[in-house]
PDB file of C-alpha atoms and ligand atoms in Angstrom:
ATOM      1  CA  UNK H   1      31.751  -5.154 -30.964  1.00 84.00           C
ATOM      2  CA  UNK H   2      28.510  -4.735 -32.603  1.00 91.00           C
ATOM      3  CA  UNK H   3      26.841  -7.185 -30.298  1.00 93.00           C
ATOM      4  CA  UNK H   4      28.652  -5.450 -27.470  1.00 93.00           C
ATOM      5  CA  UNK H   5      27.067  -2.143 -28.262  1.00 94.00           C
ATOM      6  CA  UNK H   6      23.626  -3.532 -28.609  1.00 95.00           C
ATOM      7  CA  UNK H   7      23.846  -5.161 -25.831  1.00 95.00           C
ATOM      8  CA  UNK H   8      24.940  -1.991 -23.623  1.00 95.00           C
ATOM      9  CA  UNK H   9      22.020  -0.041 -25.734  1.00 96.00           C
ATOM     10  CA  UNK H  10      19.732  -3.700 -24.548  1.00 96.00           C
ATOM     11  CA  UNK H  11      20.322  -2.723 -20.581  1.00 96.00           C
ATOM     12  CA  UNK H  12      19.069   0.840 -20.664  1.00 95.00           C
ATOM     13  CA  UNK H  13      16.032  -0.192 -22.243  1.00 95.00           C
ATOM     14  CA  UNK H  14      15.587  -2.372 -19.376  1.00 95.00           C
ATOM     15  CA  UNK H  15      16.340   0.086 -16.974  1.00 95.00           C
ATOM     16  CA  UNK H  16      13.240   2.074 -18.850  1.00 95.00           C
ATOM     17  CA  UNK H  17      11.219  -0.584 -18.367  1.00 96.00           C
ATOM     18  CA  UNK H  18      11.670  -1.100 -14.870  1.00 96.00           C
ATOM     19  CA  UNK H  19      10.302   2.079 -14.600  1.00 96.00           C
ATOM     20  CA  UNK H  20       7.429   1.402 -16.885  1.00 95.00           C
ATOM     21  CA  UNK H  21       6.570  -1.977 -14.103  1.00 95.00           C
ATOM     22  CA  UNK H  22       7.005   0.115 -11.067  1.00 95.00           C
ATOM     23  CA  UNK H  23       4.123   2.422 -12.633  1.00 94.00           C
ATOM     24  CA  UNK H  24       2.108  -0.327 -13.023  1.00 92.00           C
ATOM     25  CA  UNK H  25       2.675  -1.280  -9.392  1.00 92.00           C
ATOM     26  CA  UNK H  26       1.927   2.112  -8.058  1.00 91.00           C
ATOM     27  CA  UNK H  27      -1.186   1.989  -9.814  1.00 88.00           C
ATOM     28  CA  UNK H  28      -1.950  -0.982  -7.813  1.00 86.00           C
ATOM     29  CA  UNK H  29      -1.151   1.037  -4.803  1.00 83.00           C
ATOM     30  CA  UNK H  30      -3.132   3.953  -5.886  1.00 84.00           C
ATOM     31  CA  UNK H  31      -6.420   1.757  -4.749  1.00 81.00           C
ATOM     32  CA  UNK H  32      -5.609   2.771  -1.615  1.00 76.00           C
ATOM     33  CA  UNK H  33      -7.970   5.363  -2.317  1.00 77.00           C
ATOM     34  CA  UNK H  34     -10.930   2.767  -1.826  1.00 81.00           C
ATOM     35  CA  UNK H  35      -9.450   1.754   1.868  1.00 83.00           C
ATOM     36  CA  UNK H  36      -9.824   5.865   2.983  1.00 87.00           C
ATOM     37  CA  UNK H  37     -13.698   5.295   1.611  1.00 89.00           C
ATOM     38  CA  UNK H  38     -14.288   2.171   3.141  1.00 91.00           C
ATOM     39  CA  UNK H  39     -12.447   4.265   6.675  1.00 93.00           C
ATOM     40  CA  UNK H  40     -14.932   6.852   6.420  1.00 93.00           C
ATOM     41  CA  UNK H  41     -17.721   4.431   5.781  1.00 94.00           C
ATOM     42  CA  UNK H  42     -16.786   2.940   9.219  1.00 95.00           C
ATOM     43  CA  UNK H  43     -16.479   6.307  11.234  1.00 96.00           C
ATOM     44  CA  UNK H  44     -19.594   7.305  10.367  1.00 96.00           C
ATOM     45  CA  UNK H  45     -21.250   4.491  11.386  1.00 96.00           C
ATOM     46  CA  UNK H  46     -19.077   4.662  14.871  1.00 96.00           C
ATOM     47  CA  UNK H  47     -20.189   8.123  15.213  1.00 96.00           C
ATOM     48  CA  UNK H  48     -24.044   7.660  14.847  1.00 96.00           C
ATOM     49  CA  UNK H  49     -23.651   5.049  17.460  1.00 96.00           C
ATOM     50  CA  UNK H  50     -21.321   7.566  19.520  1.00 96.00           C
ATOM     51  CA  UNK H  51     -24.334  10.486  19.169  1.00 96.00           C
ATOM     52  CA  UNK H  52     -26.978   7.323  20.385  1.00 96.00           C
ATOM     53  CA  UNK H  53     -24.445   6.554  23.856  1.00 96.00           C
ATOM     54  CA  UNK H  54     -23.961  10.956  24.738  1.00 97.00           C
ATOM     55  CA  UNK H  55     -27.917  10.893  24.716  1.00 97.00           C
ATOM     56  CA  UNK H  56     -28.449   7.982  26.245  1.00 96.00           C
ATOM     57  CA  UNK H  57     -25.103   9.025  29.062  1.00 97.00           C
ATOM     58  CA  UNK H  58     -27.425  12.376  29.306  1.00 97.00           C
ATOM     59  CA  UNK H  59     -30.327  10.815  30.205  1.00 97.00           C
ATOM     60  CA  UNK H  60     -28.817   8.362  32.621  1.00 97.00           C
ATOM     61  CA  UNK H  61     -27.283  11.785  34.061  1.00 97.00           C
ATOM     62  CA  UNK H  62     -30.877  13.047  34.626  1.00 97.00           C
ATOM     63  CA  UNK H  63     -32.000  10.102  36.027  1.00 97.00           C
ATOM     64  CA  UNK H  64     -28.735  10.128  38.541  1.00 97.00           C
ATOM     65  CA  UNK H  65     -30.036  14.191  39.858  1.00 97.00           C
ATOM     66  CA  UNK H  66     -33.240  13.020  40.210  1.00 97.00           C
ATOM     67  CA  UNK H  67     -32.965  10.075  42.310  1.00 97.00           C
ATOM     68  CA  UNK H  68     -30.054  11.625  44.150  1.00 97.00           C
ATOM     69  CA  UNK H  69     -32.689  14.748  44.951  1.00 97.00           C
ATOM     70  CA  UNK H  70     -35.333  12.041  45.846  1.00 97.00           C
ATOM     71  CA  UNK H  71     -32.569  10.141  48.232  1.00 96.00           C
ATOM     72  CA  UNK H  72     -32.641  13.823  50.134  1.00 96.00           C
ATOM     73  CA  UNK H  73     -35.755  14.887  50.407  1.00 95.00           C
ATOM     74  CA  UNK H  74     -36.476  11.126  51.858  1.00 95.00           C
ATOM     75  CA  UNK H  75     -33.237  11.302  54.580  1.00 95.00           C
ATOM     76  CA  UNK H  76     -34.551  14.830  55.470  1.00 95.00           C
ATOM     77  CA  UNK H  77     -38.086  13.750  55.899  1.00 92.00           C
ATOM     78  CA  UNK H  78     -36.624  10.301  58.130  1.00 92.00           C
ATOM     79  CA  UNK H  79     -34.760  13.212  59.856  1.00 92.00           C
ATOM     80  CA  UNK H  80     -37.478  15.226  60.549  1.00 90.00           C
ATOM     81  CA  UNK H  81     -40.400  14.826  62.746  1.00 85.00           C
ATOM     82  CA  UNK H  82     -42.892  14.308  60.428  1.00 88.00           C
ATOM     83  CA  UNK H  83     -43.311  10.667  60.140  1.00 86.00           C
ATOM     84  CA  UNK H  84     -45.230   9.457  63.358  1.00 87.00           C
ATOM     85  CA  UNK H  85     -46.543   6.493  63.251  1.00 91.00           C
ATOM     86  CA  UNK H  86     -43.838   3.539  62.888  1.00 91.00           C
ATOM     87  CA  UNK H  87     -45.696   2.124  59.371  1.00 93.00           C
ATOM     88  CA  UNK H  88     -44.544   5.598  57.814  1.00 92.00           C
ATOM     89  CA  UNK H  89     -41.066   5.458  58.952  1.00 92.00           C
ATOM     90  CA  UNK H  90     -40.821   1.933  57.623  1.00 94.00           C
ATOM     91  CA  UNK H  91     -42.719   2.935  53.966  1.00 94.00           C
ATOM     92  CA  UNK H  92     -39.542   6.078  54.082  1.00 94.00           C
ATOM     93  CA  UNK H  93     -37.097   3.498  54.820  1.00 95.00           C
ATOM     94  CA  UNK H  94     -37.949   1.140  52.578  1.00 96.00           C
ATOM     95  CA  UNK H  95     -38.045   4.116  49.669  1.00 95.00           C
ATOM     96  CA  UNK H  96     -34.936   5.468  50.575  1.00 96.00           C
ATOM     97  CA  UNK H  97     -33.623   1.842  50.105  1.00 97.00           C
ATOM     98  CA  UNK H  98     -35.377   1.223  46.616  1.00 97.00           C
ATOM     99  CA  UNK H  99     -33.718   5.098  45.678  1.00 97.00           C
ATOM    100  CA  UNK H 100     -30.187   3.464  46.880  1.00 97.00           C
ATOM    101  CA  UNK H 101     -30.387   0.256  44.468  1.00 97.00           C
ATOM    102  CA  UNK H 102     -31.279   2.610  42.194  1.00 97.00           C
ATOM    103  CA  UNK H 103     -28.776   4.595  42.514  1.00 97.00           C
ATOM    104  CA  UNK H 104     -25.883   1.407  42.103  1.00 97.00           C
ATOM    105  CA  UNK H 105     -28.008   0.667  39.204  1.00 97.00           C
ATOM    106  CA  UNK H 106     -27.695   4.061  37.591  1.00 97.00           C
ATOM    107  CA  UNK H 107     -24.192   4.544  38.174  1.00 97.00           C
ATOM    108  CA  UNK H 108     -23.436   0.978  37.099  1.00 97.00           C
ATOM    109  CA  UNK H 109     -24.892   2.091  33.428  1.00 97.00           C
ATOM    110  CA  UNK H 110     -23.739   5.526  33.416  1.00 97.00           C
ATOM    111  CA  UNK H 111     -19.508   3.598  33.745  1.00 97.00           C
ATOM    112  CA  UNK H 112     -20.468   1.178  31.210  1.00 97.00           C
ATOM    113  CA  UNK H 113     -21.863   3.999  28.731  1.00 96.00           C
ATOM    114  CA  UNK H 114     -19.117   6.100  29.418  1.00 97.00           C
ATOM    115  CA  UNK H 115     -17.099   3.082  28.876  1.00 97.00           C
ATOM    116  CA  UNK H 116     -18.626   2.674  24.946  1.00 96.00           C
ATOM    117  CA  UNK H 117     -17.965   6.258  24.246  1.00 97.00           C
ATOM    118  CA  UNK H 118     -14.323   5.814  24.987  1.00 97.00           C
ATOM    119  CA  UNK H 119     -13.351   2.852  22.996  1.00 97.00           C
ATOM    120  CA  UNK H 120     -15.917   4.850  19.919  1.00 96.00           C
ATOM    121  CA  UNK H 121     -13.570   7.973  20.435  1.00 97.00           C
ATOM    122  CA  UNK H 122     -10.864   5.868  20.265  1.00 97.00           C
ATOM    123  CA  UNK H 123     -11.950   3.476  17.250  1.00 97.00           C
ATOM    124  CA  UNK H 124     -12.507   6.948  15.202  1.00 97.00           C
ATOM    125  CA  UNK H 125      -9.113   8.572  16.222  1.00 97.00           C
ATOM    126  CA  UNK H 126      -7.375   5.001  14.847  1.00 96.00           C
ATOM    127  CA  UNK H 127      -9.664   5.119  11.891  1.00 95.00           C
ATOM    128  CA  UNK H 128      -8.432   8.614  11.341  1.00 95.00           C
ATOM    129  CA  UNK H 129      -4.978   8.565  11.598  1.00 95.00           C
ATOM    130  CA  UNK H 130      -4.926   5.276   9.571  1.00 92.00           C
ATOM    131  CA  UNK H 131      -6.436   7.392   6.736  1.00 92.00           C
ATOM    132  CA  UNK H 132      -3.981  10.542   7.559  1.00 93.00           C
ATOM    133  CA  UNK H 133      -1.426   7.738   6.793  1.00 90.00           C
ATOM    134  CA  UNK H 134      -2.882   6.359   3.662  1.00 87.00           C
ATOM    135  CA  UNK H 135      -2.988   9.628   2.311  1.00 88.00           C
ATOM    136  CA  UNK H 136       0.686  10.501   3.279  1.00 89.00           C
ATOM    137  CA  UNK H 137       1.277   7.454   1.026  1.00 86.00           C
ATOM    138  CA  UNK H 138      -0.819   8.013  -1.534  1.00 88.00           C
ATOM    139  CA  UNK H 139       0.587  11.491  -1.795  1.00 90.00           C
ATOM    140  CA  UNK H 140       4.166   9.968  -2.565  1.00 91.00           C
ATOM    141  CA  UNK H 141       3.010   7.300  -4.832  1.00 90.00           C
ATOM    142  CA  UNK H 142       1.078  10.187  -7.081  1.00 91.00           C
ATOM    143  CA  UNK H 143       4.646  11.555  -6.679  1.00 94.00           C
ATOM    144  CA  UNK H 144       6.927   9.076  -7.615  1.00 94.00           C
ATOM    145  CA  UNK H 145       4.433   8.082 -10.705  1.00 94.00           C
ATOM    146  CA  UNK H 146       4.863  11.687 -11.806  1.00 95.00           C
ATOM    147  CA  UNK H 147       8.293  12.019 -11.622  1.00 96.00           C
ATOM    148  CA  UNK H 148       8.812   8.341 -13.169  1.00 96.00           C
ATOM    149  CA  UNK H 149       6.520   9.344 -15.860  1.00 96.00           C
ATOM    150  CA  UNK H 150       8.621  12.203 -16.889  1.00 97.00           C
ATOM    151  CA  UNK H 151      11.880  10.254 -16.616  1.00 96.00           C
ATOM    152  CA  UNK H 152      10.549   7.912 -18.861  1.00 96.00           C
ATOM    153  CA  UNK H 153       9.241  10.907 -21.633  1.00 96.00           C
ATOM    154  CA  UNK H 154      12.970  11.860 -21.536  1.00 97.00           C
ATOM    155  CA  UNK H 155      14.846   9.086 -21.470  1.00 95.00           C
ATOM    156  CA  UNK H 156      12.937   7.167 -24.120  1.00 95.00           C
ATOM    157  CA  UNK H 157      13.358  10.237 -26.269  1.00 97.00           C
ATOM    158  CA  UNK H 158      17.227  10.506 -25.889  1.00 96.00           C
ATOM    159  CA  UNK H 159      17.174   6.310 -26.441  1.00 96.00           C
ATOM    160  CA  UNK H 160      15.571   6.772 -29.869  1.00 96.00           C
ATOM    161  CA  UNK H 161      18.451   9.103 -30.922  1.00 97.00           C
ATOM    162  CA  UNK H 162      20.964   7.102 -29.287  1.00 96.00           C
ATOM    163  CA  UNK H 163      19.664   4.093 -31.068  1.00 95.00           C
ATOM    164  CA  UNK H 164      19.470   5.915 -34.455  1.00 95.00           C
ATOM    165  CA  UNK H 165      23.079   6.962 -33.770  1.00 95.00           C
ATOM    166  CA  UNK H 166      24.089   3.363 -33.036  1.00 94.00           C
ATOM    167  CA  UNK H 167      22.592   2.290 -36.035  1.00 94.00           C
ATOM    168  CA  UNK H 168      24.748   4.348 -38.381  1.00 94.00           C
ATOM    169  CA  UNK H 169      27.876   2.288 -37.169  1.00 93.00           C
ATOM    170  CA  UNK H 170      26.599  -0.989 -37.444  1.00 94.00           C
ATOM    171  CA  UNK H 171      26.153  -2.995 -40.387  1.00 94.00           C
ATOM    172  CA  UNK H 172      22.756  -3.182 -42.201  1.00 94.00           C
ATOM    173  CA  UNK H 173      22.868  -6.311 -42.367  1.00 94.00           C
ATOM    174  CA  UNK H 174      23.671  -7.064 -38.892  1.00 94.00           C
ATOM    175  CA  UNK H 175      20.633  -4.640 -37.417  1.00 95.00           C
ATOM    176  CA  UNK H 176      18.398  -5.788 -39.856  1.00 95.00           C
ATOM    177  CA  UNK H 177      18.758  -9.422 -38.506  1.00 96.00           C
ATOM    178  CA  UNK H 178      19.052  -7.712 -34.849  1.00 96.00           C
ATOM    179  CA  UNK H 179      15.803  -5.938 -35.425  1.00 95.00           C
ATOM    180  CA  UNK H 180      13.831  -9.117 -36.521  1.00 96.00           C
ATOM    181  CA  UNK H 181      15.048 -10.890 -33.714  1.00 96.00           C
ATOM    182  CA  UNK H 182      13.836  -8.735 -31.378  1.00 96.00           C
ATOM    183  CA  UNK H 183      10.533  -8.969 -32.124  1.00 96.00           C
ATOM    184  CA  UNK H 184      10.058 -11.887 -30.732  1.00 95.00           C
ATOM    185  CA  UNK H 185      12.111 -10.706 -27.976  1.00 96.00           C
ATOM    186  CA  UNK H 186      10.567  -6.951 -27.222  1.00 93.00           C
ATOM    187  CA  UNK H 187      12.145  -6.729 -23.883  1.00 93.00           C
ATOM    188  CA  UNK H 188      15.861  -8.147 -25.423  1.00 95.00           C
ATOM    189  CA  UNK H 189      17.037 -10.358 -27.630  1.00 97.00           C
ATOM    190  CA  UNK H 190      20.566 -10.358 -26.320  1.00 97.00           C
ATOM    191  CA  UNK H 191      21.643 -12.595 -23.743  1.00 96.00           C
ATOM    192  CA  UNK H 192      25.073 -12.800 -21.778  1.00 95.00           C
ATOM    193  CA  UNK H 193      27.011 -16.472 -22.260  1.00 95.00           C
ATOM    194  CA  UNK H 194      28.188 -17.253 -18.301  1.00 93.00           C
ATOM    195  CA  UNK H 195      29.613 -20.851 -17.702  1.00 92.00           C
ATOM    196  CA  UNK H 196      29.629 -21.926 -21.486  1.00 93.00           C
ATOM    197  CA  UNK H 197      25.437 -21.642 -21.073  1.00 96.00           C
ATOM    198  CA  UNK H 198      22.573 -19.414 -22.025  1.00 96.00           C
ATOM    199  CA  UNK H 199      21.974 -17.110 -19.548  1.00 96.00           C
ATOM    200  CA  UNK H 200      18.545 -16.676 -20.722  1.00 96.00           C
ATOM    201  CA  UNK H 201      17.481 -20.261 -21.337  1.00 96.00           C
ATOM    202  CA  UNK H 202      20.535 -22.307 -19.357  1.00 96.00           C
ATOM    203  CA  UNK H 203      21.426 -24.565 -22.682  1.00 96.00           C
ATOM    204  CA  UNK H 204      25.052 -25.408 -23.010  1.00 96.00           C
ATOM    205  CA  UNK H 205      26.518 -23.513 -25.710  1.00 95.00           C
ATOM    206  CA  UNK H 206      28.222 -26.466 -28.490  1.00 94.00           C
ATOM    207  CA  UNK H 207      32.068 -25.819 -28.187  1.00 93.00           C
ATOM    208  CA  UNK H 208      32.788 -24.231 -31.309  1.00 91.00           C
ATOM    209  CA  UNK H 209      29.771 -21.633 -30.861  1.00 92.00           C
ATOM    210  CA  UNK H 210      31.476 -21.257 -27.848  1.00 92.00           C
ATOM    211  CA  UNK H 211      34.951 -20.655 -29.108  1.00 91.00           C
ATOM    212  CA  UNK H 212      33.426 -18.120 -32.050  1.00 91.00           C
ATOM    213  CA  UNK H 213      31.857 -16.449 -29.249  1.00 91.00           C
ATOM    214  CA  UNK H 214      35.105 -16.188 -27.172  1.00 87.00           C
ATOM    215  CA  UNK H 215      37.907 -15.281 -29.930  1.00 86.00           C
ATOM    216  CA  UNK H 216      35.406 -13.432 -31.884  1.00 81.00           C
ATOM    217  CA  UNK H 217      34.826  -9.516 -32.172  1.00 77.00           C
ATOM    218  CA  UNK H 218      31.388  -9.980 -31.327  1.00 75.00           C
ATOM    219  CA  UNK H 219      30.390  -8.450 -34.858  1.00 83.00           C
ATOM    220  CA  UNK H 220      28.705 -11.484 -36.189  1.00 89.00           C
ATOM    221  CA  UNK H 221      25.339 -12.672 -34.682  1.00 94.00           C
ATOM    222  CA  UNK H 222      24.870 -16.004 -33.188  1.00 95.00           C
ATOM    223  CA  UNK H 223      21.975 -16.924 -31.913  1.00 95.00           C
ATOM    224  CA  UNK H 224      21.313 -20.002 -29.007  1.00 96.00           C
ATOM    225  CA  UNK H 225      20.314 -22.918 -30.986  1.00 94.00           C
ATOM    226  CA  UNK H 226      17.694 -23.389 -28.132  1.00 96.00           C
ATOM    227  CA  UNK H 227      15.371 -20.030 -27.122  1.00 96.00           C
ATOM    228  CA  UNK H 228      16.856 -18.075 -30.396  1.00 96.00           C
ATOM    229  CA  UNK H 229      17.774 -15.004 -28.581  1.00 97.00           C
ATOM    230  CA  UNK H 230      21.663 -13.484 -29.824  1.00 96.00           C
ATOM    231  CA  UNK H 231      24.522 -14.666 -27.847  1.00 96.00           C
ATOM    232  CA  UNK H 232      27.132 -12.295 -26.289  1.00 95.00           C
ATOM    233  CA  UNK H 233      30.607 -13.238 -24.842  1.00 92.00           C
ATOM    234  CA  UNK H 234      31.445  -9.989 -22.612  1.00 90.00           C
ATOM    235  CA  UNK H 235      35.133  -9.407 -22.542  1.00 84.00           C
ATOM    236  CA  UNK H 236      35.198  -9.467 -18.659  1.00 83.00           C
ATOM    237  CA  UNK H 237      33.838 -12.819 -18.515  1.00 79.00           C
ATOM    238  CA  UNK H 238      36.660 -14.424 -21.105  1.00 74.00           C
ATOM    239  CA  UNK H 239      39.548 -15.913 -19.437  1.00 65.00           C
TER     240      UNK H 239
HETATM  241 ZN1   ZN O   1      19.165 -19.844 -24.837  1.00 66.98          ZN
END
């Protein structure tokens, strides 16, 4: 019975430990933080380069009016009168053609620019809403640590009384021993018996350890002669 009731006492300590390793995992998670940095690092390096492509589109732009101005005034002066002798009209055409590669040239960098600017926009909206998510998760995480930190305040309080409690009904002698055990076993230094073995270590328990442990009340300890921690028969698993 007394091995029983430690035992049961045993598995919510563990349950407050759990709790304890999941904090210790969140605070892996928490380095999140150093992702969103590295994300900003990289949009504003993608939007320096963005501000360099808008000038240079601008310019290209400029370049575009001014050559497309220079394309009319040359048609208009082919058009016209003006030219007389046939070594003029051929110097106009032959501008008017050099303004028309142009052009294709122009127009060829001004889609390719435009181009760049599009997948920058696009790299810095992914960047950004890869950081809105990071922070959606790091706002739960800082959540779930909180509230796991105050579960743990509480329930670690109302352990200690429970475990004072359970300490006035068990024999001295039996929690003394149970108490030195157990620190070499911090995290529990009772194990279950399942299939006439250790749980914890998988040694075969010698038969009459084994019967002690079955037709006993559980009130005497008995440790596994291989890892040392306390054996416990629970009453579902007799047959
Ligand atoms: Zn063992």
């Amino acid at each position: 019975m007394y091995i029983k009731l430690l035992y049961e006492f045993e598995q919510k300590e563990e349950v407050l430990r759990k709790k304890e390793l999941r904090i210790k995992e969140i605070e892996k998670e928490l380095q999140i933080n150093d992702a969103v940095k590295k994300y900003n690092d990289e949009i504003a390096g993608l939007e320096l380069a963005l501000s360099g492509f808008n000038q240079r589109k601008h310019e290209i732009e400029r370049n575009l009016e001014e050559n497309e101005s220079q394309i009319k005034n040359v048609t208009a002066l082919l058009e016209s009168n003006k030219l007389k002798t046939s070594k003029e009209i051929k110097a106009a055409k032959k501008t008017k053609e050099n303004l028309l590669t142009k052009k294709e040239e122009l127009k060829k960098s001004l889609e390719f620019i435009e181009e760049e600017i599009k997948n920058k926009k696009s790299s810095i909206e992914k960047l950004k809403s890869e950081i809105e998510e990071a922070e959606g998760s790091l706002e739960k995480f800082r959540k779930e640590q909180e509230s796991l930190q105050r579960e743990i305040k509480e329930e670690s309080a109302i352990l200690r009384k429970e475990f004072e409690r359970l300490a006035k009904s068990i024999p001295e002698e039996i929690l003394r021993k149970y108490e030195e055990i157990k620190e070499n076993f911090p995290f529990g230094a009772i194990t279950t018996v399942e299939d006439n073995t250790c749980s914890n270590c998988g040694a075969l328990i010698p038969l009459e350890r084994l019967e002690e442990l079955k037709t006993g009340k559980g009130d005497r300890i008995i440790l596994c002669e291989v890892c040392g921690k306390i054996l416990y028969y629970p009453e579902e698993l007799k047959k």
